[in-house]
Coordinates of C-alpha atoms and ligand atoms in Angstrom, one line a residue:
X1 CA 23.5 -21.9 -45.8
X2 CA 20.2 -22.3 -47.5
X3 CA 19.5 -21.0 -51.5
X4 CA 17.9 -17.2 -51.4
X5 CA 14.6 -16.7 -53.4
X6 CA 15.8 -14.5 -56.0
X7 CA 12.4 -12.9 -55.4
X8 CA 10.4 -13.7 -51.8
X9 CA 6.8 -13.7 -52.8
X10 CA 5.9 -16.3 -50.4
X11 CA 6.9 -14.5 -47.0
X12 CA 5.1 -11.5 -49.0
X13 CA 2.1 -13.9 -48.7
X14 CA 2.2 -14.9 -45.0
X15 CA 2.7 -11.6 -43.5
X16 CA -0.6 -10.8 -46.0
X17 CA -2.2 -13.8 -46.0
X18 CA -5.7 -13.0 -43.7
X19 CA -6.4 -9.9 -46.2
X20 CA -5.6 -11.4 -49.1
X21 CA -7.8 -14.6 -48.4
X22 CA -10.3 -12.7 -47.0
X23 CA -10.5 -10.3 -50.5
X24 CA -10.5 -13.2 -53.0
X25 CA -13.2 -14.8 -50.8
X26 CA -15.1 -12.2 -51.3
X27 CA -14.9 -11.8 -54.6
X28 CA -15.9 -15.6 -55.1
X29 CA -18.5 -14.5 -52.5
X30 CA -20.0 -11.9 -55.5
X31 CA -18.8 -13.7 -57.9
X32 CA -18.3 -10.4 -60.3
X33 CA -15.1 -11.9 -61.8
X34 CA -15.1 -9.4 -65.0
X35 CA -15.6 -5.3 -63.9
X36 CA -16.4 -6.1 -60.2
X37 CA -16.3 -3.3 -57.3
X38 CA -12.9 -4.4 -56.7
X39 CA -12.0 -2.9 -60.4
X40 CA -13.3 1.0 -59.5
X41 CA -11.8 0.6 -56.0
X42 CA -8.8 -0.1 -56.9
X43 CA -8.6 2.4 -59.4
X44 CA -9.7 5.4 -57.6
X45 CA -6.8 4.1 -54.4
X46 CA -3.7 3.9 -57.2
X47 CA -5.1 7.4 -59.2
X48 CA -5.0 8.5 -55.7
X49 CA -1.6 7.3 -54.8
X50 CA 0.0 8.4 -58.2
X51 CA -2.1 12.0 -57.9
X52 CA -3.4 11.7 -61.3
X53 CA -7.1 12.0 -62.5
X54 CA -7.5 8.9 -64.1
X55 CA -6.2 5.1 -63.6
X56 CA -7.4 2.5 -65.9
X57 CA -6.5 -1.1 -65.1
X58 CA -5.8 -3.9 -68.2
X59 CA -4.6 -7.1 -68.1
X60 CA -0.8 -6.8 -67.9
X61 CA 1.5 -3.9 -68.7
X62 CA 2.4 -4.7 -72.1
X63 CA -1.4 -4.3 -72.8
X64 CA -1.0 -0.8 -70.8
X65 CA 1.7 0.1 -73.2
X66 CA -0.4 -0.8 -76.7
X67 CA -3.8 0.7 -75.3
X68 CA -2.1 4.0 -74.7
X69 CA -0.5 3.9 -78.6
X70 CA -4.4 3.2 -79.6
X71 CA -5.2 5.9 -77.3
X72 CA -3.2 8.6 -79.2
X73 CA -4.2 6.8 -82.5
X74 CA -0.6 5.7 -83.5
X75 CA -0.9 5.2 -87.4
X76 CA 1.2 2.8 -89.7
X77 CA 4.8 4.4 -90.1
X78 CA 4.4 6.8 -87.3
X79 CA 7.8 6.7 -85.3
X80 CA 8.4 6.1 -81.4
X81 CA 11.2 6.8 -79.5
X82 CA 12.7 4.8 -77.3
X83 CA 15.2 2.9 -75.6
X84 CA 17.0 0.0 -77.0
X85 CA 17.8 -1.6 -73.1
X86 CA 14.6 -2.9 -71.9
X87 CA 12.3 -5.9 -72.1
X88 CA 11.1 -6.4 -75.8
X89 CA 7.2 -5.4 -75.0
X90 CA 8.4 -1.5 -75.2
X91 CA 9.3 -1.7 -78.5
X92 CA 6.6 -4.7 -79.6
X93 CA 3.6 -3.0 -78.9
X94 CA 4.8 0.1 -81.5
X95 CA 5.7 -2.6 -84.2
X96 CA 2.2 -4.5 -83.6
X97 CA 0.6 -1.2 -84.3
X98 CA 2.3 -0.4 -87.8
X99 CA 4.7 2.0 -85.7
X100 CA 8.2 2.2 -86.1
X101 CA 10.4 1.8 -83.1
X102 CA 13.2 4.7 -83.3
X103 CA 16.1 3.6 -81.0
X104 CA 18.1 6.0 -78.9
X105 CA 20.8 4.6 -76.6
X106 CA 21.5 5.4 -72.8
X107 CA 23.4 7.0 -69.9
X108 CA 25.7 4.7 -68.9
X109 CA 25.8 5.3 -65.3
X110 CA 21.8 4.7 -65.3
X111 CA 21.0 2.8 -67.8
X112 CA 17.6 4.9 -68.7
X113 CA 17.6 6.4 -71.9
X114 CA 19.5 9.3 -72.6
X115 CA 17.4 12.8 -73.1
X116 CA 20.7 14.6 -74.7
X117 CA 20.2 12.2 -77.5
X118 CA 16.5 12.3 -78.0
X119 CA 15.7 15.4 -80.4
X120 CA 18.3 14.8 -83.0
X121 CA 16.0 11.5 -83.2
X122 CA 13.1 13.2 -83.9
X123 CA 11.7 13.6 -87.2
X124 CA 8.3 14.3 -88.9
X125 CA 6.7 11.7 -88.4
X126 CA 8.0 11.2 -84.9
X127 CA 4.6 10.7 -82.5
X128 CA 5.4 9.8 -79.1
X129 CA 8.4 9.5 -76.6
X130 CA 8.5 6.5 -74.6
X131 CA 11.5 6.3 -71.6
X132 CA 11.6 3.5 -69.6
X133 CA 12.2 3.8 -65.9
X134 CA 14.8 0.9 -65.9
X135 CA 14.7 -1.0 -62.5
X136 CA 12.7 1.0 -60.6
X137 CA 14.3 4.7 -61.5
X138 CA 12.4 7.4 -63.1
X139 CA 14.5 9.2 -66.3
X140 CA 15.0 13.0 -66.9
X141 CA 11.3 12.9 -67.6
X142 CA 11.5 17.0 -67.2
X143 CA 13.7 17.4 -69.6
X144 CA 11.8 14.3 -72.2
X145 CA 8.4 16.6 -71.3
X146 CA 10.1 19.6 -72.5
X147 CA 11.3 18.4 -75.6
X148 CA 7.8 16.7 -76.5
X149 CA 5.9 19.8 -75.6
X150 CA 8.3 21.7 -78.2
X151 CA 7.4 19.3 -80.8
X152 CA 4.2 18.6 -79.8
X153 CA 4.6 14.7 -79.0
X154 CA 2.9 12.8 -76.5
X155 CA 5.0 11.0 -73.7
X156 CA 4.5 7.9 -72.7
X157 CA 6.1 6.7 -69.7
X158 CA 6.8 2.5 -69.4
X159 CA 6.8 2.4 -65.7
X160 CA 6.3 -1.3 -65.3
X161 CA 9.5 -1.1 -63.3
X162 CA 8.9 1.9 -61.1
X163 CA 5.6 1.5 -59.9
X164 CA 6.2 3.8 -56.2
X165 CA 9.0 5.8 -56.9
X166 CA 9.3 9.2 -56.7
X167 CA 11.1 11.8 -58.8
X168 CA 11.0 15.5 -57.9
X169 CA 8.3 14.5 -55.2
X170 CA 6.3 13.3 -57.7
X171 CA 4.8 9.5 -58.4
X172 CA 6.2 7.8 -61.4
X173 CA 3.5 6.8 -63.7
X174 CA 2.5 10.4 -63.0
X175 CA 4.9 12.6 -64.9
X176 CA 3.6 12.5 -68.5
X177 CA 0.5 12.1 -71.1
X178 CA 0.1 8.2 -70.0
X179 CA 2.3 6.3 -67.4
X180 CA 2.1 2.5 -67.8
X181 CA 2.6 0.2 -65.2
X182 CA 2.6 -4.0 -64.9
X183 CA 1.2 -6.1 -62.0
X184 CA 3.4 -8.9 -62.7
X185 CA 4.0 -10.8 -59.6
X186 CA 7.6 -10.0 -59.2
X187 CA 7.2 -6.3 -60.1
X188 CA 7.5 -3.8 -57.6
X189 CA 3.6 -4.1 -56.8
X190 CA 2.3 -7.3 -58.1
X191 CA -0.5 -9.3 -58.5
X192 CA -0.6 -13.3 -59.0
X193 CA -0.9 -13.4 -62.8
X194 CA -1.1 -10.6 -65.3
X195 CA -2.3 -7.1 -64.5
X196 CA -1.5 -3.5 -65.2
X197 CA -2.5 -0.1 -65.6
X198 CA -2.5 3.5 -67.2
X199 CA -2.6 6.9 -65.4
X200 CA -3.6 10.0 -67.1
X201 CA -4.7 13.5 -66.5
X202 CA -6.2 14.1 -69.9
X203 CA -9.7 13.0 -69.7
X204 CA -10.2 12.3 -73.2
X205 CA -7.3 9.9 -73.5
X206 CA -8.7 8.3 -70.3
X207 CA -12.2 7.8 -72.2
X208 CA -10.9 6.3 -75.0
X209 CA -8.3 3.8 -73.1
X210 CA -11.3 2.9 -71.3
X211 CA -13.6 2.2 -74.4
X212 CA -10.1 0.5 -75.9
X213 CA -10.1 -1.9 -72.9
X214 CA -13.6 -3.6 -73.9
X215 CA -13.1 -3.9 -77.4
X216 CA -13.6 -0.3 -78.3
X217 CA -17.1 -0.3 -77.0
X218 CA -18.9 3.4 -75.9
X219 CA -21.8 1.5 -74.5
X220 CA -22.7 -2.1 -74.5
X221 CA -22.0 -3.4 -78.3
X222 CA -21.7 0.2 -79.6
X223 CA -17.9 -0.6 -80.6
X224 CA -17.2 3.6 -81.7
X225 CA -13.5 2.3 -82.4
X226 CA -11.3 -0.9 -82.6
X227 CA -10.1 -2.1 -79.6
X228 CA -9.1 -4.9 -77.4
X229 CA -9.8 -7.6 -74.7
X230 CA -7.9 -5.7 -72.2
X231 CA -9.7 -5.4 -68.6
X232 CA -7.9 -6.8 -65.7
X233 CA -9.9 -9.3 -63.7
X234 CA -11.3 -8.8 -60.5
X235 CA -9.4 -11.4 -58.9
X236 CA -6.2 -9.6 -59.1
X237 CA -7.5 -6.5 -58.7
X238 CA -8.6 -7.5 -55.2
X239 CA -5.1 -8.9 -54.3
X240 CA -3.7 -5.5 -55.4
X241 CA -6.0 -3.9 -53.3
X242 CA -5.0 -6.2 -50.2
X243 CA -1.0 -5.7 -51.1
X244 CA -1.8 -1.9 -51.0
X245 CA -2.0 -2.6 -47.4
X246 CA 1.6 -2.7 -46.5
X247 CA 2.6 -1.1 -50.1
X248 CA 3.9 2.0 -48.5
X249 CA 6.2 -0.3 -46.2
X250 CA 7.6 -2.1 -49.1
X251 CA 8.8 0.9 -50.9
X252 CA 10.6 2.5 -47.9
X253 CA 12.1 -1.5 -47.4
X254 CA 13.1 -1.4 -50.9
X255 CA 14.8 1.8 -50.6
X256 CA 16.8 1.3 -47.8
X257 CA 17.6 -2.6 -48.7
X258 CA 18.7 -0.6 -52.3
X259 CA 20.6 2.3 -50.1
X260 CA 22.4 -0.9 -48.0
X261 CA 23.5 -2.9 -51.0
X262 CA 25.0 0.2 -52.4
X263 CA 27.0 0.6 -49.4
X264 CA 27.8 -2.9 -49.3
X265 CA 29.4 -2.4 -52.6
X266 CA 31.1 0.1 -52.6
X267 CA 34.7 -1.7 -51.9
X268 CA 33.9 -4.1 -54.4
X269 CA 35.2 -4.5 -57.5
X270 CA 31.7 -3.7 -59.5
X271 CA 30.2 -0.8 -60.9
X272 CA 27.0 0.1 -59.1
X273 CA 24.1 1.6 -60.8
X274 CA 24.2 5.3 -60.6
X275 CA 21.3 7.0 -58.8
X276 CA 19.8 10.6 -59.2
X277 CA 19.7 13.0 -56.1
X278 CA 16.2 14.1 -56.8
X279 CA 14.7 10.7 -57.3
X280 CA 14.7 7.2 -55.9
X281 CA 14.7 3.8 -56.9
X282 CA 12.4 1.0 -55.6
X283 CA 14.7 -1.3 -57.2
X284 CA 12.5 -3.9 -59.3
X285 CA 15.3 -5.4 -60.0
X286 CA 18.6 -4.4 -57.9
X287 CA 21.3 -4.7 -60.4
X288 CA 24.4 -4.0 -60.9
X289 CA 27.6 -4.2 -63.6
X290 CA 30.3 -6.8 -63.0
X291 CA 33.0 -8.1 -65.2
X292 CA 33.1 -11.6 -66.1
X293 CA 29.8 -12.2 -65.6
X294 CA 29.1 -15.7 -66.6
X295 CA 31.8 -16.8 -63.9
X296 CA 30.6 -14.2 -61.1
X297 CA 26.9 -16.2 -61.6
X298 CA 28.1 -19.4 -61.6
X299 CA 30.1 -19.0 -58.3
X300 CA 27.0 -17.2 -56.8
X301 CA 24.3 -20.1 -57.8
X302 CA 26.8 -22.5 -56.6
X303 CA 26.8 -20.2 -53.3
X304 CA 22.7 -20.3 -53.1
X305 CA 22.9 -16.6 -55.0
X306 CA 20.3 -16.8 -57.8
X307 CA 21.1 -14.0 -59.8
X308 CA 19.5 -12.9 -62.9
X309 CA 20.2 -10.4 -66.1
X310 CA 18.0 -7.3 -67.0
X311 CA 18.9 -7.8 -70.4
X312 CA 21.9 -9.3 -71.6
X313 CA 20.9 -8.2 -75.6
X314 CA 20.0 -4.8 -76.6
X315 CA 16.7 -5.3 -78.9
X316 CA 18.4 -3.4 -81.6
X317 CA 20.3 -6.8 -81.8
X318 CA 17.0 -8.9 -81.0
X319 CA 15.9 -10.8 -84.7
X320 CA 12.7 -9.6 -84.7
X321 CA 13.8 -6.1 -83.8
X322 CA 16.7 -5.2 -85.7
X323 CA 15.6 -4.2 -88.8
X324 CA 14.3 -1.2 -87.0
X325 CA 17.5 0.0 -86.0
X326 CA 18.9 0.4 -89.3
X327 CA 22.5 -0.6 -88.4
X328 CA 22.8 1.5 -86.1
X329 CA 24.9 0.6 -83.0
X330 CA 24.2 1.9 -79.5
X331 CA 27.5 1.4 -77.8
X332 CA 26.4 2.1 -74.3
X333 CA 23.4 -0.4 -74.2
X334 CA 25.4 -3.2 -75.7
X335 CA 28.1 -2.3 -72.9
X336 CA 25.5 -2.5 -70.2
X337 CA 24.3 -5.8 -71.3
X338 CA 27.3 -7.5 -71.4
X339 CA 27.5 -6.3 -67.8
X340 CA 24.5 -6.0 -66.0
X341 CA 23.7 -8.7 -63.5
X342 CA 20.7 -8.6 -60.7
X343 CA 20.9 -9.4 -57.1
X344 CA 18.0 -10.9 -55.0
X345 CA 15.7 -8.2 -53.9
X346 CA 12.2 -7.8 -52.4
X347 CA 10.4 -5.9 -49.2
X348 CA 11.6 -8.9 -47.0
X349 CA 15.2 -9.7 -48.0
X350 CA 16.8 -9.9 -44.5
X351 CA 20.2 -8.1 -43.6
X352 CA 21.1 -11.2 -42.8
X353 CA 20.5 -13.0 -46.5
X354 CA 21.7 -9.7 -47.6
X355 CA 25.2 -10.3 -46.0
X356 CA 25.1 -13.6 -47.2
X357 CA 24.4 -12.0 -50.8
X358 CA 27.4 -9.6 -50.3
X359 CA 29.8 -12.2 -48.8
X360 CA 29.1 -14.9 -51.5
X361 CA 29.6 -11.9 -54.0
X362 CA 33.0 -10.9 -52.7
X363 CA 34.1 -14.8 -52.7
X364 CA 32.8 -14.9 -56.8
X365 CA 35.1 -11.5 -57.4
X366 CA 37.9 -13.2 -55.1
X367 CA 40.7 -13.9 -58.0
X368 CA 38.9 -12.3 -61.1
X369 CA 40.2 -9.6 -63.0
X370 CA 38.7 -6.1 -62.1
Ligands
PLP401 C1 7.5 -6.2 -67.2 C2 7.7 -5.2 -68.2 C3 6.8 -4.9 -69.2 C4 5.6 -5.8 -69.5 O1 4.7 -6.0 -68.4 P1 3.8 -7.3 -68.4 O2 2.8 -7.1 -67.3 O3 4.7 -8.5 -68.2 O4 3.1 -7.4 -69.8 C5 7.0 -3.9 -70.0 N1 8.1 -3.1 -69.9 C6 9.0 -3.3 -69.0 C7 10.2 -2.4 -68.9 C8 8.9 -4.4 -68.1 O5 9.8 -4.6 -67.2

């Protein structure tokens, strides 16, 4: 049997291939490589697909996440909360901005931050609530909206994982004051290099991530605030645009490749991630808790299984990041990252590489202790 991509971006690429050549080449073709027609078009089809007013495209999702803290005008000491199980760029674009990242831990079933725990967090001088949509599945973003509104903080959602998915009917990225998505070419929709973008209803926000994205600038060098080099470049905005195409396909792929693994597993000897009747996951990463890890991954690359882990330390225990945390433990996210472990996934995983995922995976569990 031949290795798996852990990710298949190349047969992504061939069943795209004649629109996304014939994009780029037109782009080269204009040769408006900063704030093309691609940019606006893009725009206006993901505001559409998210059915929000606004989208703003930047140049990766971590830069989504910052320009929406400049956007509500985040001041030095100001306090975020937010979960302590995600990649470090949640909690690095608070700390670059003076903010202080206020850790509160997770469900362990999901793995997405846990809304019981939020308002004994909050504080005065508590700003903004940021969730993260861990691997692809929205959080109890009602009930994170209705604690915000009663303190009057903003909410942003980091969506970089669930760029698709639905909850309550409605898109992620779509559910608060500013979602934030990345185009990183393995997310969920990707581009090839960095990309990302911010959805808002409130037009004023919208304005000033706008003027944010080009260095704070209302009109040409009038720079009415401080901002950044943020725009996302036309390039990658037209191979968005082509992999909108089939975008539609992919989530409903992802969701039943998802909905099979977790039948799959279910006589295994793992803990499967828990999912939420009324939402989905489009499973950015599809991931799942095992004991012995270490082991279970060696046997699987040995196998032709790449596996990976979505995160095996909490960032409450990251150097640069635990001073925020104060000593504080959060018992559920360090369980979860001594457990977690991600299968292959994308749109064109096979049933038949999938069997071969779920029959190399039962051989790893063969003899190890439950
Ligand atoms: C990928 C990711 C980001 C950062 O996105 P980039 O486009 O790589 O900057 C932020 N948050 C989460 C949860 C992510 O998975």
């Amino acid at each position: 049997m031949s290795a798996l991509p852990f990710i298949d971006l190349k047969a992504q690429y061939a069943a795209l291939k004649p629109s996304v050549d014939a994009r780029i080449q037109r782009v080269l073709d204009h040769g408006q490589y900063i704030m093309g027609p691609e940019v606006k078009e893009l725009e206006d089809k993901l505001a559409a697909f998210v059915g929000t007013r606004h989208c703003i495209t930047v140049s990766s999702g971590t830069e989504a996440l910052l320009i929406a803290l400049m956007a509500l005008d985040l001041k030095p000491g100001d306090e975020v909360i937010t979960t302590p199980f995600t990649f470090a760029a949640t909690a690095e674009v608070i700390v670059l901005l003076g903010g202080v990242p206020v850790f509160v831990d997770i469900e362990p079933d999901t793995c997405n931050i846990d809304a019981s725990l939020i308002a004994a967090a909050i504080t005065s001088k508590t700003r903004a609530i940021m969730p993260v949509s861990l691997y692809g599945q929205v959080g109890d973003m009602d009930e994170i909206n209705a604690i915000a509104a009663a303190h009057g903080l903003a909410v942003i959602e980091d969506a970089a994982q669930s760029f698709g998915a639905s909850y309550k009917g409605r898109r992620s990225c779509g559910l608060s004051t500013f979602g934030a998505t990345s185009f990183f070419p393995s997310k969920p929709l990707g581009c090839y290099g960095d990309g990302g973008a911010l959805f808002t209803d409130d037009d004023g926000l919208a304005q000033a991530a706008r003027e944010i994205r080009v260095h704070g600038q209302s009109q040409r060098y009038t720079h009415t605030r401080v901002g950044v080099g943020g725009r996302m470049d036309t390039l990658q905005c037209a191979v968005v645009l082509a992999k909108l195409e089939r975008f539609e396909w992919e989530i409903a792929r992802r969701l039943a490749i998802g909905a099979r693994y977790q039948a799959l597993l279910e006589k295994l000897p793992v803990q499967r991630l828990a999912l939420r009747p009324d939402r989905d996951c489009v499973w950015a990463q599809f991931t799942l808790h095992v004991q012995a890890r270490s082991q279970v991954q060696q046997r699987l690359s040995a196998a032709g299984v790449p596996t990976a882990v979505h995160y095996p330390k909490p960032l409450h225990q990251q150097p640069a990041y635990a001073q925020w945390a104060q000593g504080q433990s959060f018992p559920h996210a360090e369980r979860a990252a001594q457990s977690v472990m991600s299968l292959p996934m994308s749109a064109d995983l096979s049933e038949a590489q999938q069997d071969q995922v779920i029959l190399a995976l039962t051989q790893a569990l063969d003899g190890l202790e439950p």
